[in-house]
Amino acid sequence: MGEKRRGVYSLPAYAGWSNQQLTKNCGIVPYLFYKKFGFHAVMAGAKTEDSYPYIKYVEGMDVEFLPDGELSTKLDYIRSHAEDMDLLILHGYYPNYVDIVQCYCDLRPDGKIYMELDINLQAADRTPWRSEKVTAVLEACDVIGASCRSMQQYMMRKTPYKVEYIPNGFYDFESVDFTPDFSRKEKIVLTVGRIGTHQKHNELLMEAFAAAANEMPGWSVRFVGRIEEHFKKYIDNYYVRFPALKERVVFTGVVTDRNLMAEEYQRAKVFALTSRMEGGTPNVIAEALSAGNYIVTSAIDAAEEATDRGQCGAVFPIEDEIRLTEILRCLSSNEEQLERGGHHAVLYAQEAFDYGRIVDRLYYLLYGECGA
Amino acid sequence: MSGMILDGFRFFFEDAQGNHILLADAGDYAANESKALLHYIDDDYVWVMRDNLKNITEYIENAATKGGALRAALAILAVRELFGKYRPRRILWMGTFHRAAIGIAKMLPVFHDDNLIYAVAPGLPDDIEKNIVPIRTVCSSLPLPEDYFDVVIIDTVDVTSDRMAQLLLSLRVGGLFIHVLPVGKVIPCTIPNADYFSDDEGNTLLRARMSRDLTAVFREGTMKGRLNRQKRLVSYILDELGDSLGSILASDDDLRLEAAITQAALAEENILPIYEELVSEDIKYLANRFKESLIEFRLNRSEKTRARVFEEYLALRREMREYDDF
């Protein structure tokens, strides 16, 4: 008999996982524990979408759909799988994790917990870090990770815990290659995410581009991702106000094929993020960097890392349309800066956001040894 | 948590191992059981305490003295044994009615055979208990070793501030200091049984009336002496590591590198309990970054990762020097 195969389980704070989360940090970390260290990897949660086409990218990891997203269902699941749960991955501090952690620790006192604390400053300020419930969860964790330096620093100052820097990185799934060919890059400003949410503040980019468009000949903006229903009216109105931009401001809708997604990144010279807030380093930043995009981002907590302190990007104050317009205008006439920044972005992504390396370090923190 | 008074309970503090300790008068505990301190401490501790307090009560009741401070001292020892590692304890007991020390000494073997009281009093008798080391001198002339005693009790003896500093330094990290003052010297308490006050060094003292004629003053593990010792320990670890960092990073010896990671993690662990008392807010953060850089170098050896280790080490040491005078 060989040694028992260790199990890693990722449980959501909410009901279940979205398709996209399978190839984001929530899915990549357990997947890489399977791929690199031979763990039995499982993402368990309720089904929240009709289909999960991204399952094909994480082949080898089990995606188990629970009958519902109730806490009691998750607790039952832990009870029936505790023996295999050598490592439990949790995502952010949420009150229902109190019971989950208690249940897991009772059944597996020898097990390990990794808390991926993907949090932003606003949420951190509201969290009672020294309350009984928060303490009960965080003290049970073997590793607590923050995905950007500023949040790690904040947490180290304000809480009694050790908080490790575990950024949301980038992973080249098999058959998907983000490596850019700079000679084929186009004059495109790309943005990826849920389009039209208050958080993403996409209208800022639309308005800034409208203001700069005359001085940016040949440039276009591409919005990739599901469009919020209420935002469609805003888009229609935008085209009425700026009919000349109909061909230059493009909404692709959802792109579920990772190869097509990779193509979007590879074509673009600039990646723009206009969010009012983000929980740590957004996954899209690591993807954009690895495809050689020059990053233009609002001053989110992770802005400094997203641009490698200005070496491959520019930062504007949150909600500052004028500054964003200036940056776009300036970049469009500065090919050299874009290309230099793009090349730097690729190297920087390999160094700082390679998920293989990040997970190696996480494994070391958890088990005190190299996993390979 | 350096000390907290709760209705019906005497003391609540953290011991050297980081355990939350409830020190209660057994009678009070029985009377207030329904007011269990679940809000402040884990259920387990409450229940463990309840079971063991019965035993402590018996020891106390059988002791030769009924003095409140002595009961407290014994209970503290008992609690420490219950939660801490079992090892001999050294207790320095200065200037007291010697029968009290004898009474306590009779109970000490219950906790550990090698527990010792170093009793300092000029008139100690010849036929003394085996757990008492008699030191027949006056308090002020006793030479004191550093970092030696687990408990120092000054029982109604006047000491100068210089002497007080020496006594504090004679405590081990996390040791307990008990100063018993005649009631006439005590500032009136506004809270029944206990209150807090600060000394001129900024240490928070917890004072509690332990009986009609004695008041005990407890200085907890956060006192300046402990802080300084903890800082010295961190400095020592990092100095050692700094001296050999160049050769460790230049060699291909993974074992040495892993030892260095362990040492960096140890420094980080020792910063955790004191980080709130440091002037710099970032020493804890920078210690973590230093450890992270060593792990990164272990996993990906390159000139860049090697250079980062030095950068992070220097950043940490700079911060320690500039802000906290380590």
PDB file of N, CA, C and O in Angstrom, chain A residues 20-29 116 118 147 166-171 173 178 192 200 258 265 271 273 278-290 295 300 302 353 355 358:
ATOM      1  N   GLN A  20     -16.205  31.213 -14.081  1.00  0.00           N
ATOM      2  CA  GLN A  20     -14.949  31.963 -14.179  1.00  0.00           C
ATOM      3  C   GLN A  20     -14.019  31.686 -13.003  1.00  0.00           C
ATOM      4  O   GLN A  20     -12.800  31.706 -13.157  1.00  0.00           O
ATOM      5  N   GLN A  21     -14.602  31.434 -11.856  1.00  0.00           N
ATOM      6  CA  GLN A  21     -13.755  31.222 -10.676  1.00  0.00           C
ATOM      7  C   GLN A  21     -12.910  29.955 -10.777  1.00  0.00           C
ATOM      8  O   GLN A  21     -11.915  29.823 -10.073  1.00  0.00           O
ATOM      9  N   LEU A  22     -13.312  29.058 -11.664  1.00  0.00           N
ATOM     10  CA  LEU A  22     -12.516  27.830 -11.819  1.00  0.00           C
ATOM     11  C   LEU A  22     -11.111  28.148 -12.297  1.00  0.00           C
ATOM     12  O   LEU A  22     -10.157  27.441 -11.960  1.00  0.00           O
ATOM     13  N   THR A  23     -10.977  29.185 -13.105  1.00  0.00           N
ATOM     14  CA  THR A  23      -9.642  29.520 -13.619  1.00  0.00           C
ATOM     15  C   THR A  23      -9.082  30.780 -12.959  1.00  0.00           C
ATOM     16  O   THR A  23      -8.142  31.386 -13.458  1.00  0.00           O
ATOM     17  N   LYS A  24      -9.721  31.184 -11.865  1.00  0.00           N
ATOM     18  CA  LYS A  24      -9.147  32.273 -11.077  1.00  0.00           C
ATOM     19  C   LYS A  24      -8.483  31.665  -9.846  1.00  0.00           C
ATOM     20  O   LYS A  24      -8.411  30.443  -9.703  1.00  0.00           O
ATOM     21  N   ASN A  25      -8.064  32.528  -8.932  1.00  0.00           N
ATOM     22  CA  ASN A  25      -7.357  32.050  -7.747  1.00  0.00           C
ATOM     23  C   ASN A  25      -8.088  30.931  -7.005  1.00  0.00           C
ATOM     24  O   ASN A  25      -7.473  29.982  -6.521  1.00  0.00           O
ATOM     25  N   CYS A  26      -9.426  31.032  -6.932  1.00  0.00           N
ATOM     26  CA  CYS A  26     -10.210  30.025  -6.192  1.00  0.00           C
ATOM     27  C   CYS A  26      -9.982  28.621  -6.746  1.00  0.00           C
ATOM     28  O   CYS A  26      -9.974  27.641  -5.996  1.00  0.00           O
ATOM     29  N   GLY A  27      -9.834  28.536  -8.065  1.00  0.00           N
ATOM     30  CA  GLY A  27      -9.662  27.232  -8.696  1.00  0.00           C
ATOM     31  C   GLY A  27      -8.215  26.867  -8.939  1.00  0.00           C
ATOM     32  O   GLY A  27      -7.821  25.701  -8.837  1.00  0.00           O
ATOM     33  N   ILE A  28      -7.417  27.881  -9.274  1.00  0.00           N
ATOM     34  CA  ILE A  28      -6.035  27.578  -9.670  1.00  0.00           C
ATOM     35  C   ILE A  28      -5.232  26.986  -8.505  1.00  0.00           C
ATOM     36  O   ILE A  28      -4.454  26.048  -8.689  1.00  0.00           O
ATOM     37  N   VAL A  29      -5.435  27.534  -7.304  1.00  0.00           N
ATOM     38  CA  VAL A  29      -4.620  27.054  -6.174  1.00  0.00           C
ATOM     39  C   VAL A  29      -4.856  25.559  -5.907  1.00  0.00           C
ATOM     40  O   VAL A  29      -3.895  24.774  -5.895  1.00  0.00           O
ATOM     41  N   GLU A 116      -7.477  32.482   2.188  1.00  0.00           N
ATOM     42  CA  GLU A 116      -7.104  33.421   1.140  1.00  0.00           C
ATOM     43  C   GLU A 116      -7.904  34.699   1.398  1.00  0.00           C
ATOM     44  O   GLU A 116      -9.073  34.772   1.051  1.00  0.00           O
ATOM     45  N   ASP A 118      -8.764  37.670   0.385  1.00  0.00           N
ATOM     46  CA  ASP A 118      -8.783  38.585  -0.752  1.00  0.00           C
ATOM     47  C   ASP A 118      -9.631  39.794  -0.374  1.00  0.00           C
ATOM     48  O   ASP A 118     -10.810  39.861  -0.689  1.00  0.00           O
ATOM     49  N   SER A 147      -3.548  39.306  -0.914  1.00  0.00           N
ATOM     50  CA  SER A 147      -3.107  39.227  -2.302  1.00  0.00           C
ATOM     51  C   SER A 147      -2.435  40.490  -2.819  1.00  0.00           C
ATOM     52  O   SER A 147      -2.078  40.545  -3.987  1.00  0.00           O
ATOM     53  N   ILE A 166       0.365  36.443  -0.746  1.00  0.00           N
ATOM     54  CA  ILE A 166       0.069  35.398  -1.739  1.00  0.00           C
ATOM     55  C   ILE A 166      -0.755  36.065  -2.848  1.00  0.00           C
ATOM     56  O   ILE A 166      -1.993  36.095  -2.785  1.00  0.00           O
ATOM     57  N   PRO A 167      -0.096  36.620  -3.857  1.00  0.00           N
ATOM     58  CA  PRO A 167      -0.853  37.370  -4.874  1.00  0.00           C
ATOM     59  C   PRO A 167      -1.688  36.453  -5.769  1.00  0.00           C
ATOM     60  O   PRO A 167      -1.428  35.250  -5.858  1.00  0.00           O
ATOM     61  N   ASN A 168      -2.673  37.054  -6.389  1.00  0.00           N
ATOM     62  CA  ASN A 168      -3.434  36.328  -7.411  1.00  0.00           C
ATOM     63  C   ASN A 168      -2.599  36.346  -8.678  1.00  0.00           C
ATOM     64  O   ASN A 168      -2.398  37.398  -9.275  1.00  0.00           O
ATOM     65  N   GLY A 169      -2.118  35.198  -9.063  1.00  0.00           N
ATOM     66  CA  GLY A 169      -1.167  35.151 -10.166  1.00  0.00           C
ATOM     67  C   GLY A 169      -1.790  34.748 -11.485  1.00  0.00           C
ATOM     68  O   GLY A 169      -3.003  34.850 -11.696  1.00  0.00           O
ATOM     69  N   PHE A 170      -0.911  34.284 -12.329  1.00  0.00           N
ATOM     70  CA  PHE A 170      -1.318  33.887 -13.669  1.00  0.00           C
ATOM     71  C   PHE A 170      -0.804  32.485 -13.942  1.00  0.00           C
ATOM     72  O   PHE A 170       0.306  32.133 -13.567  1.00  0.00           O
ATOM     73  N   TYR A 171      -1.659  31.685 -14.576  1.00  0.00           N
ATOM     74  CA  TYR A 171      -1.229  30.334 -14.910  1.00  0.00           C
ATOM     75  C   TYR A 171      -1.607  30.019 -16.350  1.00  0.00           C
ATOM     76  O   TYR A 171      -2.744  30.217 -16.763  1.00  0.00           O
ATOM     77  N   PHE A 173      -2.764  27.639 -18.570  1.00  0.00           N
ATOM     78  CA  PHE A 173      -3.358  26.309 -18.659  1.00  0.00           C
ATOM     79  C   PHE A 173      -2.914  25.657 -19.961  1.00  0.00           C
ATOM     80  O   PHE A 173      -2.603  26.340 -20.933  1.00  0.00           O
ATOM     81  N   PHE A 178      -0.623  32.789 -23.479  1.00  0.00           N
ATOM     82  CA  PHE A 178      -0.810  34.242 -23.453  1.00  0.00           C
ATOM     83  C   PHE A 178       0.424  34.997 -23.962  1.00  0.00           C
ATOM     84  O   PHE A 178       0.408  36.220 -24.016  1.00  0.00           O
ATOM     85  N   VAL A 192     -11.454  43.877 -18.962  1.00  0.00           N
ATOM     86  CA  VAL A 192     -12.103  42.564 -18.815  1.00  0.00           C
ATOM     87  C   VAL A 192     -12.758  42.482 -17.442  1.00  0.00           C
ATOM     88  O   VAL A 192     -12.162  42.886 -16.441  1.00  0.00           O
ATOM     89  N   LYS A 200     -16.807  48.202 -10.951  1.00  0.00           N
ATOM     90  CA  LYS A 200     -15.848  48.278 -12.070  1.00  0.00           C
ATOM     91  C   LYS A 200     -15.795  49.667 -12.704  1.00  0.00           C
ATOM     92  O   LYS A 200     -14.813  50.026 -13.347  1.00  0.00           O
ATOM     93  N   ARG A 258     -10.975  30.195 -23.498  1.00  0.00           N
ATOM     94  CA  ARG A 258      -9.760  30.811 -22.959  1.00  0.00           C
ATOM     95  C   ARG A 258      -8.783  31.207 -24.068  1.00  0.00           C
ATOM     96  O   ARG A 258      -8.022  32.156 -23.923  1.00  0.00           O
ATOM     97  N   TYR A 265      -6.165  39.605 -25.047  1.00  0.00           N
ATOM     98  CA  TYR A 265      -5.035  40.198 -24.314  1.00  0.00           C
ATOM     99  C   TYR A 265      -3.840  40.418 -25.244  1.00  0.00           C
ATOM    100  O   TYR A 265      -3.162  41.438 -25.175  1.00  0.00           O
ATOM    101  N   PHE A 271      -4.068  47.704 -21.113  1.00  0.00           N
ATOM    102  CA  PHE A 271      -5.161  47.131 -20.328  1.00  0.00           C
ATOM    103  C   PHE A 271      -5.591  48.185 -19.317  1.00  0.00           C
ATOM    104  O   PHE A 271      -4.750  48.751 -18.609  1.00  0.00           O
ATOM    105  N   LEU A 273      -8.062  49.350 -16.056  1.00  0.00           N
ATOM    106  CA  LEU A 273      -8.892  48.935 -14.927  1.00  0.00           C
ATOM    107  C   LEU A 273      -9.366  50.212 -14.226  1.00  0.00           C
ATOM    108  O   LEU A 273      -8.548  51.009 -13.771  1.00  0.00           O
ATOM    109  N   GLU A 278     -11.014  46.991  -5.355  1.00  0.00           N
ATOM    110  CA  GLU A 278     -10.776  45.594  -5.733  1.00  0.00           C
ATOM    111  C   GLU A 278     -10.297  44.854  -4.494  1.00  0.00           C
ATOM    112  O   GLU A 278      -9.683  45.453  -3.606  1.00  0.00           O
ATOM    113  N   GLY A 279     -10.564  43.575  -4.443  1.00  0.00           N
ATOM    114  CA  GLY A 279     -10.054  42.760  -3.334  1.00  0.00           C
ATOM    115  C   GLY A 279      -8.659  42.277  -3.674  1.00  0.00           C
ATOM    116  O   GLY A 279      -8.478  41.264  -4.317  1.00  0.00           O
ATOM    117  N   GLY A 280      -7.657  43.017  -3.272  1.00  0.00           N
ATOM    118  CA  GLY A 280      -6.284  42.616  -3.567  1.00  0.00           C
ATOM    119  C   GLY A 280      -5.940  42.789  -5.030  1.00  0.00           C
ATOM    120  O   GLY A 280      -6.435  43.700  -5.697  1.00  0.00           O
ATOM    121  N   THR A 281      -5.086  41.903  -5.536  1.00  0.00           N
ATOM    122  CA  THR A 281      -4.675  41.984  -6.942  1.00  0.00           C
ATOM    123  C   THR A 281      -5.718  41.288  -7.804  1.00  0.00           C
ATOM    124  O   THR A 281      -5.896  40.084  -7.676  1.00  0.00           O
ATOM    125  N   PRO A 282      -6.397  42.006  -8.687  1.00  0.00           N
ATOM    126  CA  PRO A 282      -7.375  41.319  -9.539  1.00  0.00           C
ATOM    127  C   PRO A 282      -6.680  40.291 -10.433  1.00  0.00           C
ATOM    128  O   PRO A 282      -5.568  40.538 -10.912  1.00  0.00           O
ATOM    129  N   ASN A 283      -7.338  39.179 -10.661  1.00  0.00           N
ATOM    130  CA  ASN A 283      -6.765  38.129 -11.516  1.00  0.00           C
ATOM    131  C   ASN A 283      -6.420  38.656 -12.909  1.00  0.00           C
ATOM    132  O   ASN A 283      -5.446  38.237 -13.514  1.00  0.00           O
ATOM    133  N   VAL A 284      -7.251  39.572 -13.406  1.00  0.00           N
ATOM    134  CA  VAL A 284      -7.040  40.058 -14.775  1.00  0.00           C
ATOM    135  C   VAL A 284      -5.715  40.799 -14.923  1.00  0.00           C
ATOM    136  O   VAL A 284      -5.141  40.834 -16.018  1.00  0.00           O
ATOM    137  N   ILE A 285      -5.225  41.361 -13.842  1.00  0.00           N
ATOM    138  CA  ILE A 285      -3.960  42.110 -13.930  1.00  0.00           C
ATOM    139  C   ILE A 285      -2.818  41.162 -14.305  1.00  0.00           C
ATOM    140  O   ILE A 285      -2.003  41.457 -15.185  1.00  0.00           O
ATOM    141  N   ALA A 286      -2.758  40.030 -13.636  1.00  0.00           N
ATOM    142  CA  ALA A 286      -1.677  39.080 -13.919  1.00  0.00           C
ATOM    143  C   ALA A 286      -1.783  38.574 -15.364  1.00  0.00           C
ATOM    144  O   ALA A 286      -0.769  38.392 -16.049  1.00  0.00           O
ATOM    145  N   GLU A 287      -3.006  38.365 -15.832  1.00  0.00           N
ATOM    146  CA  GLU A 287      -3.189  37.906 -17.218  1.00  0.00           C
ATOM    147  C   GLU A 287      -2.745  38.987 -18.192  1.00  0.00           C
ATOM    148  O   GLU A 287      -2.059  38.714 -19.183  1.00  0.00           O
ATOM    149  N   ALA A 288      -3.139  40.217 -17.920  1.00  0.00           N
ATOM    150  CA  ALA A 288      -2.783  41.321 -18.811  1.00  0.00           C
ATOM    151  C   ALA A 288      -1.266  41.522 -18.853  1.00  0.00           C
ATOM    152  O   ALA A 288      -0.683  41.720 -19.926  1.00  0.00           O
ATOM    153  N   LEU A 289      -0.644  41.452 -17.702  1.00  0.00           N
ATOM    154  CA  LEU A 289       0.815  41.618 -17.658  1.00  0.00           C
ATOM    155  C   LEU A 289       1.501  40.527 -18.458  1.00  0.00           C
ATOM    156  O   LEU A 289       2.430  40.783 -19.221  1.00  0.00           O
ATOM    157  N   SER A 290       1.035  39.310 -18.284  1.00  0.00           N
ATOM    158  CA  SER A 290       1.711  38.200 -18.970  1.00  0.00           C
ATOM    159  C   SER A 290       1.530  38.283 -20.480  1.00  0.00           C
ATOM    160  O   SER A 290       2.317  37.715 -21.228  1.00  0.00           O
ATOM    161  N   ILE A 295      -0.341  48.612 -18.317  1.00  0.00           N
ATOM    162  CA  ILE A 295      -1.474  48.695 -17.393  1.00  0.00           C
ATOM    163  C   ILE A 295      -1.824  50.158 -17.076  1.00  0.00           C
ATOM    164  O   ILE A 295      -0.938  50.944 -16.721  1.00  0.00           O
ATOM    165  N   ILE A 300      -6.299  51.477  -6.959  1.00  0.00           N
ATOM    166  CA  ILE A 300      -6.772  50.404  -6.071  1.00  0.00           C
ATOM    167  C   ILE A 300      -5.624  50.011  -5.136  1.00  0.00           C
ATOM    168  O   ILE A 300      -4.480  50.426  -5.339  1.00  0.00           O
ATOM    169  N   ALA A 302      -3.894  47.485  -4.928  1.00  0.00           N
ATOM    170  CA  ALA A 302      -2.784  46.774  -5.567  1.00  0.00           C
ATOM    171  C   ALA A 302      -2.188  47.543  -6.747  1.00  0.00           C
ATOM    172  O   ALA A 302      -1.434  46.970  -7.540  1.00  0.00           O
ATOM    173  N   PHE A 353       4.120  37.013 -10.661  1.00  0.00           N
ATOM    174  CA  PHE A 353       2.750  36.497 -10.704  1.00  0.00           C
ATOM    175  C   PHE A 353       2.640  35.091 -11.288  1.00  0.00           C
ATOM    176  O   PHE A 353       1.553  34.667 -11.665  1.00  0.00           O
ATOM    177  N   TYR A 355       1.896  31.619 -11.091  1.00  0.00           N
ATOM    178  CA  TYR A 355       1.175  30.872 -10.063  1.00  0.00           C
ATOM    179  C   TYR A 355       1.927  29.622  -9.614  1.00  0.00           C
ATOM    180  O   TYR A 355       1.773  29.160  -8.479  1.00  0.00           O
ATOM    181  N   ILE A 358       4.136  30.884  -6.939  1.00  0.00           N
ATOM    182  CA  ILE A 358       3.340  31.318  -5.776  1.00  0.00           C
ATOM    183  C   ILE A 358       2.873  30.107  -4.973  1.00  0.00           C
ATOM    184  O   ILE A 358       2.952  30.078  -3.743  1.00  0.00           O
TER     185      ILE A 358
END
